[in-house]
Coordinates of C-alpha atoms in Angstrom, one line a residue:
Q1 CA -157.7 16.8 -2.8
D2 CA -155.3 17.2 0.1
M3 CA -156.5 20.8 0.8
S4 CA -160.1 19.7 0.8
T5 CA -159.3 16.8 3.2
V6 CA -157.7 19.4 5.6
A7 CA -160.7 21.8 5.1
D8 CA -163.1 18.9 6.0
L9 CA -161.1 18.0 9.2
C10 CA -161.1 21.6 10.2
L11 CA -164.9 21.9 9.9
Q12 CA -165.4 18.6 11.8
I13 CA -163.4 19.9 14.9
G14 CA -165.3 23.2 15.0
A15 CA -163.9 25.7 12.6
L16 CA -166.4 28.3 11.5
D17 CA -165.4 28.1 7.8
A18 CA -162.6 26.7 5.6
Y19 CA -161.4 28.8 2.6
I20 CA -159.2 27.1 0.1
V21 CA -156.8 29.6 -1.5
D22 CA -156.1 28.3 -5.0
T23 CA -156.4 31.5 -7.2
D24 CA -154.5 34.9 -7.1
E25 CA -157.8 36.6 -6.3
R26 CA -158.4 34.4 -3.2
K27 CA -154.7 35.0 -2.2
K28 CA -155.3 38.8 -2.3
S29 CA -158.6 38.3 -0.3
V30 CA -157.0 36.3 2.5
W31 CA -154.0 38.7 2.6
S32 CA -156.5 41.7 3.0
A33 CA -158.3 39.8 5.7
R34 CA -155.0 39.1 7.5
G35 CA -154.4 42.9 7.5
A36 CA -157.9 43.7 8.6
F37 CA -157.5 41.4 11.7
L38 CA -154.5 43.5 12.9
E39 CA -156.2 46.8 12.2
A40 CA -159.4 45.6 14.1
I41 CA -157.3 44.7 17.1
K42 CA -155.6 48.0 17.1
A43 CA -159.0 49.8 16.9
S44 CA -160.4 47.9 19.7
T45 CA -157.8 49.1 22.4
T46 CA -155.8 52.0 23.5
E47 CA -152.6 50.2 23.2
M48 CA -151.2 46.6 22.5
D49 CA -148.0 44.6 22.2
E50 CA -147.3 41.5 20.2
C51 CA -145.9 38.3 21.3
D52 CA -144.6 36.5 18.1
V53 CA -143.8 32.8 18.7
V54 CA -143.4 29.6 16.9
V55 CA -144.6 26.2 18.3
P56 CA -144.8 22.8 16.6
G57 CA -147.9 22.4 14.3
N58 CA -149.4 19.8 16.6
Q59 CA -149.1 22.2 19.6
V60 CA -150.9 25.2 18.1
D61 CA -154.2 24.4 19.8
T62 CA -152.4 23.9 23.2
F63 CA -150.7 27.2 23.0
I64 CA -153.9 29.0 22.0
K65 CA -155.7 27.5 25.0
Y66 CA -152.9 28.7 27.2
T67 CA -153.4 32.3 26.0
H68 CA -157.1 32.0 27.0
E69 CA -156.0 30.9 30.4
L70 CA -153.6 33.8 30.7
A71 CA -156.4 36.2 29.6
A72 CA -158.6 34.9 32.4
E73 CA -155.9 34.9 35.0
F74 CA -154.7 38.5 34.3
N75 CA -158.1 39.8 33.2
V76 CA -157.0 41.2 30.0
R77 CA -157.8 40.4 26.3
I78 CA -155.4 38.4 24.4
P79 CA -156.8 38.0 20.7
S80 CA -154.4 36.1 18.2
F81 CA -154.1 34.9 14.8
G82 CA -151.3 33.1 12.8
H83 CA -150.1 30.5 10.4
A84 CA -151.3 27.2 11.6
G85 CA -149.2 25.3 9.0
D86 CA -145.8 26.6 10.3
G87 CA -146.8 27.2 13.9
N88 CA -146.1 30.9 13.7
L89 CA -148.6 32.7 16.0
H90 CA -149.3 36.4 16.5
V91 CA -150.6 36.9 19.9
Y92 CA -151.7 40.5 21.1
I93 CA -151.9 41.7 24.6
C94 CA -154.5 44.5 24.8
R95 CA -154.1 47.3 27.3
D96 CA -157.6 48.6 27.3
G97 CA -158.2 50.4 30.6
L98 CA -155.0 49.5 32.5
N99 CA -153.0 52.3 34.0
D100 CA -149.3 52.6 33.2
E101 CA -147.8 50.7 36.2
D102 CA -150.4 47.8 35.9
W103 CA -149.9 47.6 32.1
E104 CA -146.1 47.3 32.3
T105 CA -146.3 44.8 35.1
T106 CA -149.0 42.6 33.4
L107 CA -147.4 42.8 29.9
S108 CA -144.0 41.6 31.5
A109 CA -145.6 38.8 33.4
I110 CA -147.6 37.6 30.3
F111 CA -144.6 37.8 28.0
D112 CA -142.5 35.7 30.3
R113 CA -145.2 33.0 30.7
M114 CA -145.9 32.9 27.0
Y115 CA -142.2 32.6 25.8
E116 CA -141.6 30.0 28.6
K117 CA -144.6 28.1 27.3
S118 CA -143.5 28.1 23.7
V119 CA -140.0 26.8 24.7
E120 CA -141.8 24.1 26.9
L121 CA -143.8 22.9 23.9
G122 CA -140.7 22.5 21.7
G123 CA -141.0 25.9 20.0
L124 CA -139.0 29.1 19.6
V125 CA -139.3 32.6 21.1
S126 CA -139.6 34.2 17.7
G127 CA -141.0 33.6 14.3
E128 CA -140.9 35.9 11.3
H129 CA -140.1 39.0 13.2
G130 CA -136.7 38.0 14.4
I131 CA -134.9 38.8 17.5
G132 CA -134.5 42.4 18.8
Y133 CA -133.7 44.0 22.1
A134 CA -137.1 43.2 23.4
K135 CA -136.5 39.5 22.9
K136 CA -132.9 39.3 23.7
D137 CA -133.3 38.0 27.3
F138 CA -135.8 35.4 26.2
L139 CA -133.4 34.2 23.5
K140 CA -130.7 33.9 26.2
R141 CA -133.1 31.7 28.3
Q142 CA -133.7 29.4 25.4
Y143 CA -130.2 28.8 24.3
G144 CA -128.0 29.8 27.3
E145 CA -125.0 32.2 27.6
T146 CA -122.5 30.6 25.3
P147 CA -124.3 30.9 21.9
I148 CA -125.2 34.6 22.7
A149 CA -121.6 35.4 23.7
L150 CA -120.4 33.6 20.5
M151 CA -122.7 35.7 18.4
Q152 CA -121.7 38.9 20.2
G153 CA -118.0 38.0 19.6
I154 CA -118.5 37.4 16.0
K155 CA -120.2 40.8 15.5
R156 CA -117.6 42.7 17.4
G157 CA -114.7 40.9 15.7
L158 CA -116.1 41.9 12.4
F159 CA -116.5 45.5 13.6
S160 CA -112.8 45.6 14.9
N161 CA -111.1 44.2 11.7
E162 CA -113.7 44.8 9.0
A163 CA -112.6 41.3 7.4
G164 CA -114.9 40.5 4.6
M165 CA -116.8 43.7 4.6
G166 CA -115.1 45.4 1.6
S167 CA -114.1 48.6 3.4
A168 CA -110.5 48.0 4.1
P169 CA -109.7 47.4 0.3
N170 CA -110.4 51.1 -0.2
A171 CA -107.3 51.8 1.8
A172 CA -105.3 48.9 0.4
A173 CA -106.0 49.9 -3.1
T174 CA -104.0 53.2 -2.6
A175 CA -100.8 51.3 -1.6
S176 CA -98.0 51.2 -4.2
T177 CA -96.7 47.7 -4.4
S178 CA -95.1 45.5 -7.1
H179 CA -97.6 42.7 -6.7
P180 CA -101.2 42.7 -5.2
V181 CA -100.6 39.6 -3.2
K182 CA -98.1 41.6 -1.1
Q183 CA -100.8 44.0 -0.1
G184 CA -103.1 41.1 0.5
L185 CA -100.8 39.5 2.9
I186 CA -100.4 42.8 4.7
Q187 CA -104.2 43.1 5.0
T188 CA -104.3 39.6 6.6
L189 CA -101.7 40.7 9.0
G190 CA -103.8 43.6 10.0
V191 CA -106.7 41.3 10.9
F192 CA -104.4 39.2 13.1
T193 CA -102.9 42.2 14.8
D194 CA -106.2 43.8 15.3
T195 CA -108.3 41.0 16.6
L196 CA -105.9 38.5 18.2
I197 CA -103.5 41.0 19.8
I198 CA -105.2 44.2 20.4
C199 CA -108.7 43.0 21.2
S200 CA -107.4 40.1 23.1
S201 CA -105.2 42.5 25.2
T202 CA -108.3 44.6 25.9
A203 CA -110.3 41.5 27.0
F204 CA -107.6 40.3 29.3
I205 CA -107.2 43.8 31.0
I206 CA -110.9 43.6 31.7
L207 CA -110.9 40.1 32.8
M208 CA -107.9 40.5 35.1
S209 CA -109.1 43.9 36.7
G210 CA -111.9 42.3 38.6
V211 CA -114.4 44.9 37.5
K212 CA -117.8 43.4 36.9
A213 CA -119.7 44.3 33.8
G214 CA -123.5 45.2 34.0
G215 CA -125.9 48.1 34.2
N216 CA -124.4 51.3 32.6
L217 CA -120.9 49.8 32.7
D218 CA -120.4 48.6 29.2
G219 CA -118.4 49.6 26.1
V220 CA -115.5 52.0 26.5
K221 CA -116.6 52.7 30.1
L222 CA -115.8 49.2 31.1
T223 CA -112.4 49.5 29.5
Q224 CA -111.7 52.7 31.3
Q225 CA -112.9 51.2 34.7
A226 CA -110.8 48.2 34.2
L227 CA -107.6 50.2 33.2
T228 CA -108.2 52.6 36.1
A229 CA -108.4 49.6 38.6
E230 CA -105.0 48.6 37.3
I231 CA -102.9 51.6 36.9
G232 CA -105.0 54.5 38.6
N233 CA -106.8 57.5 37.2
V234 CA -104.4 58.0 34.3
G235 CA -105.9 54.8 32.7
S236 CA -109.2 56.5 32.3
I237 CA -107.5 59.6 30.7
F238 CA -105.4 57.4 28.4
V239 CA -108.5 55.6 27.1
A240 CA -110.4 58.8 26.6
I241 CA -107.6 60.4 24.6
A242 CA -107.1 57.1 22.5
I243 CA -110.8 56.9 21.7
F244 CA -110.9 60.6 20.7
F245 CA -108.1 60.1 18.1
F246 CA -109.5 56.8 17.0
A247 CA -113.0 58.2 16.4
F248 CA -111.6 61.4 14.8
S249 CA -109.5 59.4 12.4
S250 CA -112.2 56.8 11.7
I251 CA -114.7 59.6 10.7
F252 CA -112.3 61.1 8.2
G253 CA -111.1 57.8 6.9
N254 CA -114.6 56.5 6.3
Y255 CA -115.7 59.8 4.8
Y256 CA -112.8 59.6 2.4
Y257 CA -113.9 56.1 1.5
G258 CA -117.2 57.3 0.6
E259 CA -116.2 60.4 -1.3
A260 CA -113.6 58.5 -3.4
N261 CA -116.2 55.9 -4.4
I262 CA -118.8 58.6 -5.2
R263 CA -116.4 60.5 -7.3
F264 CA -115.5 57.3 -9.3
I265 CA -119.3 56.7 -9.9
T266 CA -120.5 60.2 -10.7
K267 CA -119.0 63.7 -11.1
S268 CA -122.2 65.4 -9.9
R269 CA -121.4 68.0 -7.2
T270 CA -125.1 67.7 -5.9
V271 CA -124.7 64.0 -5.1
L272 CA -121.4 64.7 -3.2
N273 CA -123.0 67.6 -1.1
I274 CA -125.9 65.3 -0.2
Y275 CA -123.4 62.7 0.8
R276 CA -121.6 65.2 3.0
L277 CA -124.9 66.3 4.7
I278 CA -125.8 62.7 5.5
V279 CA -122.3 62.0 7.0
G280 CA -122.7 65.2 9.1
A281 CA -126.1 64.1 10.3
M282 CA -125.0 60.6 11.1
V283 CA -122.1 61.8 13.2
M284 CA -124.3 64.2 15.1
G285 CA -126.9 61.5 15.5
G286 CA -124.5 59.0 16.6
A287 CA -123.2 61.3 19.4
M288 CA -126.7 61.8 20.8
M289 CA -128.0 58.1 20.5
S290 CA -127.8 55.6 23.2
L291 CA -125.0 53.0 22.8
K292 CA -127.3 50.2 22.2
T293 CA -128.9 52.0 19.2
V294 CA -125.5 52.9 17.7
W295 CA -124.3 49.3 18.0
S296 CA -127.7 48.1 16.3
L297 CA -127.3 50.4 13.4
A298 CA -123.6 49.4 13.1
D299 CA -124.4 45.7 13.1
I300 CA -127.2 46.2 10.4
T301 CA -125.0 48.3 8.1
M302 CA -122.0 46.0 8.5
A303 CA -124.1 43.0 7.7
L304 CA -125.5 44.8 4.6
M305 CA -121.9 45.7 3.5
T306 CA -120.7 42.1 4.1
L307 CA -123.4 40.6 1.9
C308 CA -122.6 42.8 -1.0
N309 CA -118.9 42.1 -0.6
L310 CA -119.4 38.3 -0.4
V311 CA -120.9 38.5 -3.9
A312 CA -117.8 40.3 -5.1
L313 CA -115.5 37.8 -3.4
A314 CA -117.3 34.9 -5.2
L315 CA -116.9 36.6 -8.6
L316 CA -113.2 37.6 -7.9
G317 CA -112.2 34.4 -6.1
R318 CA -110.6 32.7 -9.1
Q319 CA -108.6 35.7 -10.1
A320 CA -107.3 36.0 -6.6
M321 CA -106.1 32.4 -6.6
L322 CA -104.4 33.0 -10.0
L323 CA -102.6 35.9 -8.5
L324 CA -101.5 33.9 -5.4
D325 CA -100.2 31.1 -7.6
D326 CA -98.2 33.7 -9.6
Y327 CA -96.8 35.1 -6.4
R328 CA -95.7 31.8 -5.1
A329 CA -94.1 30.8 -8.3
Q330 CA -91.9 33.9 -8.3
R331 CA -91.1 33.5 -4.7
R332 CA -90.0 29.9 -5.4
G333 CA -87.8 31.0 -8.2
G334 CA -86.0 33.3 -5.8
T335 CA -87.2 36.7 -7.4
D336 CA -89.1 39.6 -5.8
P337 CA -92.5 39.1 -7.1
I338 CA -93.6 41.6 -9.7
F339 CA -97.1 41.5 -11.3
K340 CA -97.1 41.4 -15.1
K341 CA -100.4 40.9 -16.8
N342 CA -99.0 38.8 -19.6
S343 CA -97.5 36.2 -17.2
I344 CA -101.0 35.0 -16.5
K345 CA -102.9 33.6 -19.5
E346 CA -106.3 34.4 -18.3
F347 CA -105.3 38.1 -17.7
A348 CA -103.3 38.5 -20.9
S349 CA -106.2 39.0 -23.2
N350 CA -108.3 41.0 -20.5
D351 CA -108.2 44.6 -21.7
N352 CA -110.2 45.7 -18.6
I353 CA -107.3 45.3 -16.3
E354 CA -105.8 48.8 -16.0
C355 CA -103.5 48.7 -13.0
W356 CA -102.9 47.2 -9.5

């Protein structure tokens, strides 16, 4: 009944038709039509680009009218379709006969105006397609510098210490220790040292050097320039040598992690050789890609690793707390903690525990 009422209202205010999707067959039809819209727009022009925005439901008509005004102002076609219920609109700017220079200028101006309008109407600069490099500057305009800097810091902090990703335990598991909590505490010290001491020291060197970031001066280039400003040319050489050894050891270390896990999962030489070829290709590709592309791939892969590891942490959290309680109890008793399976009731009957 509610859908029928909405359909009637749409027809009253000028809709050409209203189609109530209440069966699987109709769902497929609507989805096919949605795909056909996009293909029809592609076929009608030489090139196009999409502005994916979200506005409040009661502002959809206002934004669509605004796109018509922009089309008339810039003398271009701007067809669109979207999800009226959630305000997610797919707006396409068509190039048609514009030359390269006019196309880039017009596209940039229209994007600026449309994203500004979406924020003005209480919307967002992105809907279901997320935020990428193309929309990074528009996101900054909407939320300001602080949230963007915070997000960047979280990503780089995760990259530096790998806390929660599940990669460091590969190295920790090879340690010989009398109690697993001992190695766990060493791992937490590593996070503290890496992030709060080493990374903070690097940040202070850059901030106190007076070197301004921007343009091509980012990443390790910025650190080199900052250290050179403080101690002379030897600073740039020192950073280059340090990065070489860091990269060299990281490649071999992470390769070892992967091979050790593959050997645990399967004894197949074919799988191992495929893994080696992939690693070699990624090392070569990483050396040839731009810094932004490499960071994007790193962020994506680290996020996927962290999601997988969070599941493992949730499943193993109780066991970790039992081990911590056992460690503390032995410390309070004045003894050097030694793990014994039978000292923890929940572990005593678990035959799957082989070693620590």
